[in-house]
Short mmCIF file of C-alpha atoms in Angstrom, two decimals:
data_model
loop_
_atom_site.label_atom_id
_atom_site.label_comp_id
_atom_site.label_asym_id
_atom_site.label_seq_id
_atom_site.Cartn_x
_atom_site.Cartn_y
_atom_site.Cartn_z
CA UNK A 6 -10.58 -28.87 24.39
CA UNK A 7 -9.79 -26.04 26.97
CA UNK A 8 -6.14 -26.22 26.08
CA UNK A 9 -6.73 -25.81 22.36
CA UNK A 10 -9.08 -22.92 23.11
CA UNK A 11 -6.45 -21.16 25.15
CA UNK A 12 -3.75 -21.72 22.37
CA UNK A 13 -6.00 -20.32 19.85
CA UNK A 14 -6.79 -17.10 21.85
CA UNK A 15 -3.08 -16.81 22.70
CA UNK A 16 -2.22 -17.01 19.01
CA UNK A 17 -4.74 -14.40 18.11
CA UNK A 18 -3.55 -12.07 20.90
CA UNK A 19 0.24 -12.53 19.70
CA UNK A 20 -0.71 -11.95 16.23
CA UNK A 21 -2.64 -8.56 17.20
CA UNK A 22 0.47 -7.75 19.21
CA UNK A 23 3.08 -8.25 16.52
CA UNK A 24 0.65 -6.91 13.68
CA UNK A 25 1.07 -3.36 15.23
CA UNK A 26 3.53 -1.24 13.27
CA UNK A 27 4.18 -1.19 9.46
CA UNK A 28 3.53 -4.58 7.74
CA UNK A 29 6.33 -4.92 5.13
CA UNK A 30 5.91 -7.16 2.12
CA UNK A 31 8.85 -9.66 1.79
CA UNK A 32 8.59 -10.18 -2.09
CA UNK A 33 10.85 -8.47 -4.84
CA UNK A 34 10.62 -4.78 -5.83
CA UNK A 35 8.91 -5.55 -9.05
CA UNK A 36 6.18 -7.55 -7.22
CA UNK A 37 5.79 -4.56 -4.90
CA UNK A 38 5.61 -2.37 -7.96
CA UNK A 39 2.78 -4.50 -9.46
CA UNK A 40 0.84 -4.58 -6.30
CA UNK A 41 1.11 -0.83 -5.96
CA UNK A 42 -0.15 -0.35 -9.56
CA UNK A 43 -3.06 -2.74 -8.96
CA UNK A 44 -4.21 -1.13 -5.80
CA UNK A 45 -3.54 2.36 -7.00
CA UNK A 46 -1.02 3.17 -4.11
CA UNK A 47 2.47 4.27 -3.61
CA UNK A 48 5.34 2.02 -2.51
CA UNK A 49 6.94 3.16 0.78
CA UNK A 50 10.59 1.77 0.42
CA UNK A 51 12.76 1.74 3.49
CA UNK A 52 16.23 1.81 2.12
CA UNK A 53 18.64 0.67 4.78
CA UNK A 54 21.88 -1.06 5.58
CA UNK A 55 22.66 -3.57 8.33
CA UNK A 56 25.29 -1.09 9.90
CA UNK A 57 23.19 2.01 9.95
CA UNK A 58 22.35 3.20 13.39
CA UNK A 59 19.27 5.49 12.45
CA UNK A 60 17.89 2.64 10.25
CA UNK A 61 17.79 0.35 13.29
CA UNK A 62 16.35 3.09 15.32
CA UNK A 63 13.51 3.43 12.87
CA UNK A 64 12.94 -0.30 12.59
CA UNK A 65 12.83 -0.88 16.30
CA UNK A 66 11.32 2.24 17.69
CA UNK A 67 9.26 4.05 15.08
CA UNK A 68 7.99 1.54 12.45
CA UNK A 69 6.62 -0.64 15.28
CA UNK A 70 4.24 2.15 16.54
CA UNK A 71 0.49 1.41 16.12
CA UNK A 72 -0.28 5.06 14.70
CA UNK A 73 2.48 4.67 12.09
CA UNK A 74 1.45 1.14 11.14
CA UNK A 75 -2.20 2.14 10.92
CA UNK A 76 -1.31 4.86 8.61
CA UNK A 77 1.21 3.35 6.44
CA UNK A 78 -0.61 -0.07 6.05
CA UNK A 79 -3.67 1.74 4.88
CA UNK A 80 -2.04 3.88 2.26
CA UNK A 81 1.02 2.31 0.96
CA UNK A 82 2.67 -0.99 -0.12
CA UNK A 83 5.51 -1.16 2.29
CA UNK A 84 8.85 -2.70 1.36
CA UNK A 85 12.20 -2.92 3.17
CA UNK A 86 15.33 -2.85 0.98
CA UNK A 87 18.76 -3.81 2.16
CA UNK A 88 20.77 -1.56 -0.22
CA UNK A 89 23.89 -3.81 0.14
CA UNK A 90 22.22 -7.00 -0.86
CA UNK A 91 20.21 -8.58 -3.74
CA UNK A 92 18.51 -5.95 -5.82
CA UNK A 93 19.28 -3.25 -3.18
CA UNK A 94 22.55 -1.81 -4.93
CA UNK A 95 20.81 -1.45 -8.33
CA UNK A 96 17.88 0.12 -6.73
CA UNK A 97 20.05 2.50 -4.64
CA UNK A 98 21.86 3.48 -7.80
CA UNK A 99 18.63 4.12 -9.77
CA UNK A 100 17.14 6.28 -7.18
CA UNK A 101 20.29 8.10 -6.26
CA UNK A 102 20.19 6.90 -2.54
CA UNK A 103 23.55 8.17 -0.93
CA UNK A 104 22.70 8.24 2.77
CA UNK A 105 20.89 6.04 5.21
CA UNK A 106 18.09 5.68 5.94
CA UNK A 107 16.43 6.95 2.81
CA UNK A 108 12.71 6.56 2.82
CA UNK A 109 11.27 6.64 -0.91
CA UNK A 110 7.76 6.96 -2.19
CA UNK A 111 7.45 5.47 -5.47
CA UNK A 112 4.54 5.35 -7.78
CA UNK A 113 3.15 2.20 -9.78
CA UNK A 114 5.37 3.34 -12.80
CA UNK A 115 8.48 3.22 -10.69
CA UNK A 116 8.89 6.96 -10.40
CA UNK A 117 10.25 8.38 -7.01
CA UNK A 118 7.71 11.09 -6.33
CA UNK A 119 8.83 11.95 -2.56
CA UNK A 120 11.65 11.34 -0.32
CA UNK A 121 12.60 11.63 3.35
CA UNK A 122 16.08 11.19 4.67
CA UNK A 123 17.25 10.14 8.31
CA UNK A 124 15.78 8.98 11.49
CA UNK A 125 12.60 10.86 12.74
CA UNK A 126 9.97 10.83 15.33
CA UNK A 127 6.61 9.16 14.35
CA UNK A 128 4.89 12.40 13.86
CA UNK A 129 7.42 13.45 11.35
CA UNK A 130 7.14 10.22 9.39
CA UNK A 131 3.45 10.47 9.13
CA UNK A 132 3.77 14.16 8.17
CA UNK A 133 6.19 13.07 5.43
CA UNK A 134 3.93 10.30 4.24
CA UNK A 135 0.99 12.71 4.11
CA UNK A 136 3.00 14.98 1.79
CA UNK A 137 3.78 12.19 -0.49
CA UNK A 138 -0.01 11.45 -0.80
CA UNK A 139 -0.66 14.97 -1.80
CA UNK A 140 0.77 15.81 -5.31
CA UNK A 141 0.84 19.42 -4.53
CA UNK A 142 3.10 18.87 -1.41
CA UNK A 143 5.62 16.54 -3.07
CA UNK A 144 9.15 17.77 -3.11
CA UNK A 145 9.23 17.67 -7.13
CA UNK A 146 6.11 19.82 -7.22
CA UNK A 147 7.48 22.38 -4.69
CA UNK A 148 10.78 22.59 -6.32
CA UNK A 149 9.16 23.30 -9.60
CA UNK A 150 7.06 26.13 -8.13
CA UNK A 151 10.25 27.56 -6.53
CA UNK A 152 12.29 27.45 -9.74
CA UNK A 153 9.35 29.01 -11.48
CA UNK A 154 9.82 32.17 -9.09
CA UNK A 155 7.31 31.54 -6.25
CA UNK A 156 8.61 33.45 -3.46
CA UNK A 157 5.50 33.77 -1.23
CA UNK A 158 6.45 33.53 2.37
CA UNK A 159 3.92 30.74 3.29
CA UNK A 160 5.25 28.77 0.38
CA UNK A 161 8.86 29.19 1.29
CA UNK A 162 8.21 27.97 4.79
CA UNK A 163 6.37 24.87 3.22
CA UNK A 164 9.36 24.21 0.88
CA UNK A 165 11.83 24.59 3.72
CA UNK A 166 10.03 21.91 5.68
CA UNK A 167 10.12 19.65 2.77
CA UNK A 168 14.00 20.00 2.17
CA UNK A 169 14.63 19.72 5.92
CA UNK A 170 12.76 16.33 5.76
CA UNK A 171 15.18 15.41 3.09
CA UNK A 172 18.15 16.69 5.11
CA UNK A 173 19.21 18.82 2.05
CA UNK A 174 21.31 21.29 4.13
CA UNK A 175 22.45 23.35 1.07
CA UNK A 176 18.96 24.18 0.00
CA UNK A 177 17.71 24.50 3.45
CA UNK A 178 20.33 27.32 4.05
CA UNK A 179 19.28 29.02 0.68
CA UNK A 180 15.55 29.00 1.67
CA UNK A 181 16.07 29.91 5.22
CA UNK A 182 18.10 32.90 4.19
CA UNK A 183 15.30 34.04 1.80
CA UNK A 184 12.76 33.63 4.40
CA UNK A 185 14.95 35.77 6.83
CA UNK A 186 15.54 38.34 4.22
CA UNK A 187 11.75 38.74 3.74
CA UNK A 188 11.30 39.16 7.42
CA UNK A 189 13.79 39.40 10.26
CA UNK A 190 15.89 37.28 12.49
CA UNK A 191 13.93 38.30 15.47
CA UNK A 192 10.76 36.78 14.02
CA UNK A 193 12.20 33.22 14.35
CA UNK A 194 13.86 33.86 17.92
CA UNK A 195 11.38 31.40 19.46
CA UNK A 196 11.32 27.65 20.19
CA UNK A 197 8.81 26.72 17.61
CA UNK A 198 10.40 28.59 14.63
CA UNK A 199 14.12 28.71 15.55
CA UNK A 200 14.80 25.78 13.08
CA UNK A 201 14.70 28.64 10.41
CA UNK A 202 17.75 30.25 11.81
CA UNK A 203 19.51 26.87 12.48
CA UNK A 204 19.02 25.97 8.83
CA UNK A 205 20.18 29.27 7.50
CA UNK A 206 23.73 28.31 8.60
CA UNK A 207 25.05 31.89 8.94
CA UNK A 208 28.96 32.06 8.49
CA UNK A 209 31.19 33.34 11.25
CA UNK A 210 31.75 37.09 11.03
CA UNK A 211 28.41 37.87 9.39
CA UNK A 212 26.07 40.48 11.13
CA UNK A 213 23.62 37.65 11.46
CA UNK A 214 26.01 35.34 13.43
CA UNK A 215 27.29 38.33 15.45
CA UNK A 216 23.50 38.94 16.47
CA UNK A 217 23.21 35.17 17.24
CA UNK A 218 26.36 35.40 19.53
CA UNK A 219 25.06 38.43 21.31
CA UNK A 220 21.88 36.25 22.08
CA UNK A 221 23.49 32.90 22.69
CA UNK A 222 22.15 32.70 26.31
CA UNK A 223 18.62 33.17 25.07
CA UNK A 224 19.22 30.77 22.30
CA UNK A 225 20.60 28.21 24.69
CA UNK A 226 17.20 28.31 26.60
CA UNK A 227 15.15 27.44 23.55
CA UNK A 228 17.25 24.97 21.79
CA UNK A 229 18.45 21.35 22.39
CA UNK A 230 22.24 21.02 23.40
CA UNK A 231 22.99 19.45 20.03
CA UNK A 232 21.36 22.20 18.00
CA UNK A 233 22.93 24.87 20.23
CA UNK A 234 26.35 23.49 19.79
CA UNK A 235 26.08 22.86 16.13
CA UNK A 236 24.76 26.47 15.48
CA UNK A 237 27.77 28.07 17.03
CA UNK A 238 30.41 25.46 17.01
CA UNK A 239 29.90 24.52 13.44
CA UNK A 240 30.44 28.10 12.06
CA UNK A 241 33.43 28.68 14.42
CA UNK A 242 35.07 25.31 13.34
CA UNK A 243 34.59 26.08 9.70
CA UNK A 244 36.15 29.63 10.25
CA UNK A 245 39.17 28.17 12.09
CA UNK A 246 39.71 25.57 9.46
CA UNK A 247 39.84 28.22 6.81
CA UNK A 248 41.92 30.42 9.06
CA UNK A 249 44.51 27.81 9.71
CA UNK A 250 44.64 26.92 6.10
CA UNK A 251 45.67 30.42 5.08
CA UNK A 252 47.67 31.40 8.26
CA UNK A 253 51.48 31.48 7.91
CA UNK A 254 52.25 32.04 11.78
CA UNK A 255 51.11 29.45 14.28
CA UNK A 256 51.06 32.13 16.98
CA UNK A 257 48.36 34.05 15.26
CA UNK A 258 46.41 30.98 14.79
CA UNK A 259 46.60 30.43 18.53
CA UNK A 260 45.38 33.97 19.11
CA UNK A 261 42.42 33.49 16.72
CA UNK A 262 41.42 30.13 18.47
CA UNK A 263 41.57 32.04 21.79
CA UNK A 264 39.46 34.83 20.48
CA UNK A 265 36.76 32.30 19.35
CA UNK A 266 36.79 30.39 22.41
CA UNK A 267 36.08 33.61 24.20
CA UNK A 268 33.21 34.42 22.19
CA UNK A 269 31.76 30.79 22.42
CA UNK A 270 33.43 28.13 24.80
CA UNK A 271 34.90 25.43 22.50
CA UNK A 272 34.75 22.01 24.46
CA UNK A 273 38.17 20.42 24.79
CA UNK A 274 40.05 23.42 23.95
CA UNK A 275 43.47 21.47 23.99
CA UNK A 276 42.08 19.25 21.35
CA UNK A 277 40.89 22.13 19.37
CA UNK A 278 44.46 23.66 19.28
CA UNK A 279 45.88 20.32 18.10
CA UNK A 280 43.29 20.06 15.54
CA UNK A 281 43.79 23.33 13.82
CA UNK A 282 47.64 23.07 14.40
CA UNK A 283 47.52 19.76 12.36
CA UNK A 284 45.68 21.70 9.53
CA UNK A 285 48.22 24.52 9.72
CA UNK A 286 51.12 22.09 9.34
CA UNK A 287 49.53 20.47 6.18
CA UNK A 288 48.77 23.72 4.63
CA UNK A 289 52.32 24.92 5.16
CA UNK A 290 53.83 21.71 3.92
CA UNK A 291 55.30 20.74 7.44
CA UNK A 292 54.50 17.16 6.82
CA UNK A 293 57.21 15.67 8.98
CA UNK A 294 56.00 17.84 11.90
CA UNK A 295 52.28 16.71 11.30
CA UNK A 296 53.47 13.14 11.21
CA UNK A 297 55.64 13.33 14.40
CA UNK A 298 52.97 14.85 16.52
CA UNK A 299 50.23 12.54 15.32
CA UNK A 300 52.45 9.57 16.24
CA UNK A 301 53.55 11.01 19.57
CA UNK A 302 49.97 11.61 20.55
CA UNK A 303 48.96 8.13 19.41
CA UNK A 304 51.70 6.45 21.40
CA UNK A 305 50.68 8.12 24.57
CA UNK A 306 47.56 5.86 24.49
CA UNK A 307 49.47 2.61 23.94
CA UNK A 308 47.99 -0.03 26.02
CA UNK A 309 44.56 1.56 25.71
CA UNK A 310 41.84 -0.21 23.58
CA UNK A 311 41.62 2.86 21.35
CA UNK A 312 45.39 2.51 20.47
CA UNK A 313 45.05 0.63 17.31
CA UNK A 314 42.05 2.59 16.22
CA UNK A 315 43.76 5.81 16.62
CA UNK A 316 46.52 4.53 14.36
CA UNK A 317 43.87 3.34 11.75
CA UNK A 318 42.51 6.97 11.99
CA UNK A 319 46.02 8.36 11.15
CA UNK A 320 46.34 5.78 8.37
CA UNK A 321 43.07 7.19 6.77
CA UNK A 322 44.12 10.79 7.20
CA UNK A 323 47.39 10.15 5.39
CA UNK A 324 45.54 8.36 2.54
CA UNK A 325 42.92 11.08 2.01
CA UNK A 326 45.26 14.08 2.36
CA UNK A 327 47.05 14.61 -1.03
CA UNK A 328 50.16 15.92 0.36
CA UNK A 329 50.57 13.12 2.69
CA UNK A 330 49.61 10.35 0.36
CA UNK A 331 51.99 11.53 -2.19
CA UNK A 332 54.88 11.64 0.25
CA UNK A 333 56.83 8.49 -0.06
CA UNK A 334 58.70 9.34 3.08
CA UNK A 335 55.43 9.55 5.23
CA UNK A 336 53.69 6.65 3.71
CA UNK A 337 56.76 4.39 4.21
CA UNK A 338 57.15 5.65 7.86
CA UNK A 339 53.81 4.66 8.53
CA UNK A 340 53.99 1.28 6.85
CA UNK A 341 56.72 0.49 9.25
CA UNK A 342 54.61 1.64 12.09
CA UNK A 343 51.66 -0.52 10.84
CA UNK A 344 53.92 -3.56 10.51
CA UNK A 345 54.77 -3.28 14.18
CA UNK A 346 51.24 -3.06 15.16
CA UNK A 347 50.39 -6.05 13.04
CA UNK A 348 53.13 -8.08 14.76
CA UNK A 349 51.08 -8.07 18.07
CA UNK A 350 48.82 -10.83 17.18
CA UNK A 351 46.71 -10.22 20.35
CA UNK A 352 45.70 -6.78 19.86
CA UNK A 353 46.94 -5.69 16.52
CA UNK A 354 46.40 -8.48 13.89
CA UNK A 355 43.09 -7.35 12.59
CA UNK A 356 43.46 -3.59 12.47
CA UNK A 357 46.94 -3.81 11.50
CA UNK A 358 46.48 -5.84 8.37
CA UNK A 359 43.63 -3.40 7.56
CA UNK A 360 46.12 -0.54 7.61
CA UNK A 361 48.64 -2.66 5.55
CA UNK A 362 46.07 -3.44 2.85
CA UNK A 363 45.16 0.20 2.28
CA UNK A 364 48.91 1.33 2.64
CA UNK A 365 50.04 -1.41 0.03
CA UNK A 366 47.04 -0.34 -2.20
CA UNK A 367 48.38 3.18 -2.19
CA UNK A 368 51.95 1.87 -3.26
CA UNK A 369 50.28 -0.20 -5.89
CA UNK A 370 51.63 -3.58 -4.49
CA UNK A 371 48.63 -5.65 -5.22
CA UNK A 372 49.75 -9.04 -3.95
CA UNK A 373 50.80 -7.56 -0.70
CA UNK A 374 47.55 -5.56 -0.28
CA UNK A 375 45.51 -8.67 -1.21
CA UNK A 376 47.34 -10.86 1.29
CA UNK A 377 46.91 -8.23 4.12
CA UNK A 378 43.21 -7.78 3.28
CA UNK A 379 42.48 -11.59 3.27
CA UNK A 380 44.13 -11.97 6.77
CA UNK A 381 42.04 -8.97 8.08
CA UNK A 382 38.93 -10.24 6.53
CA UNK A 383 39.16 -13.71 7.86
CA UNK A 384 40.25 -12.71 11.35
CA UNK A 385 37.65 -9.86 11.55
CA UNK A 386 34.97 -12.41 10.57
CA UNK A 387 36.31 -14.99 13.36
CA UNK A 388 35.97 -11.97 16.04
CA UNK A 389 32.58 -11.19 14.86
CA UNK A 390 33.43 -7.79 13.07
CA UNK A 391 31.37 -6.30 10.46
CA UNK A 392 32.76 -7.27 7.02
CA UNK A 393 29.55 -5.98 5.21
CA UNK A 394 30.52 -2.31 5.66
CA UNK A 395 31.02 -0.43 2.45
CA UNK A 396 34.56 0.63 3.53
CA UNK A 397 35.38 -3.15 3.43
CA UNK A 398 33.90 -4.03 0.32
CA UNK A 399 35.15 -0.72 -1.47
CA UNK A 400 38.65 -1.70 -0.33
CA UNK A 401 38.43 -5.16 -1.76
CA UNK A 402 37.29 -3.78 -5.12
CA UNK A 403 40.02 -1.20 -5.27
CA UNK A 404 42.64 -3.75 -4.57
CA UNK A 405 41.11 -6.15 -7.38
CA UNK A 406 41.07 -3.33 -9.79
CA UNK A 407 44.83 -2.55 -9.34
#
């Protein structure tokens, strides 16, 4: 009898332990929809994929927290949706899900009324849920007010917070610039509100960016390293990419990179110089020079575990760059390099066949592309690789459609 009592108590304790956090329904979307309509609640749908890191972070570290579970379990019908399996792809298409995780709030009629995007701390997840429950704070309502001409500063700050939660960088920049125009840069030079300046995404060479450069030491103290690096590095890299595309003299490009590096230290300056030199060579149709330097740098890593992945990166660069992809000479040269890598069954069989499949697809040689893809797929599965990634399924579909 005592043993039974102990077992019952332990069972209740374990149930209490695992009940913490969000309790997700395990039925279909339509079943969740019917339940939401009956209970007059919204559906909270976590749109995820198995390969998405931030999705795993939310599931493991955020959804499991008691305060999150208490709020979501009380207010929503909660549903997890793998957007690459079952009804997931159709729902992702219907609701325009293009990045993961996307967190949707859907009413009983099936209308998405609010959305959050990306990993976030518990307090932001609850804040976003509260906005979903308040019709006046939903993204569609705020957008309508903005489009009708509302430019009240307090409203703009609220709307900025909403688009920030959606990781809508384009509209974040528009709103942040409007806010700063009404006030000043100085107003947001503090830790609590610096996100307004970060969101504005001021371009290199603007008076606002020059102001930020002059105050970079102060900014470094009030921001996290990632935000600090993105603020300056992002604008400088975009500028240098545009400069390298238009530049006709490699020496002038080197001088511009040096100038930017003196203004804000660019990590790995040698790699920075290579990166924009490659851009220069493509822009100036020096394709063979580009190719030779890429292969030379890759061969310097022969024997390293990264070797085949560096080559796969070059393969993708060739195929997504029109000048290179349309160059028979470049594609054929790289095809021979991929064959040599594939011949090493110990280290190159999987990635080598992946490259061959993509290259034969480019050359419209369906049988060879399919053969290489099949070898890659089978060997990757044996090695425990991820064959569910969209890049894999998309490649197969493209080959089948040849």
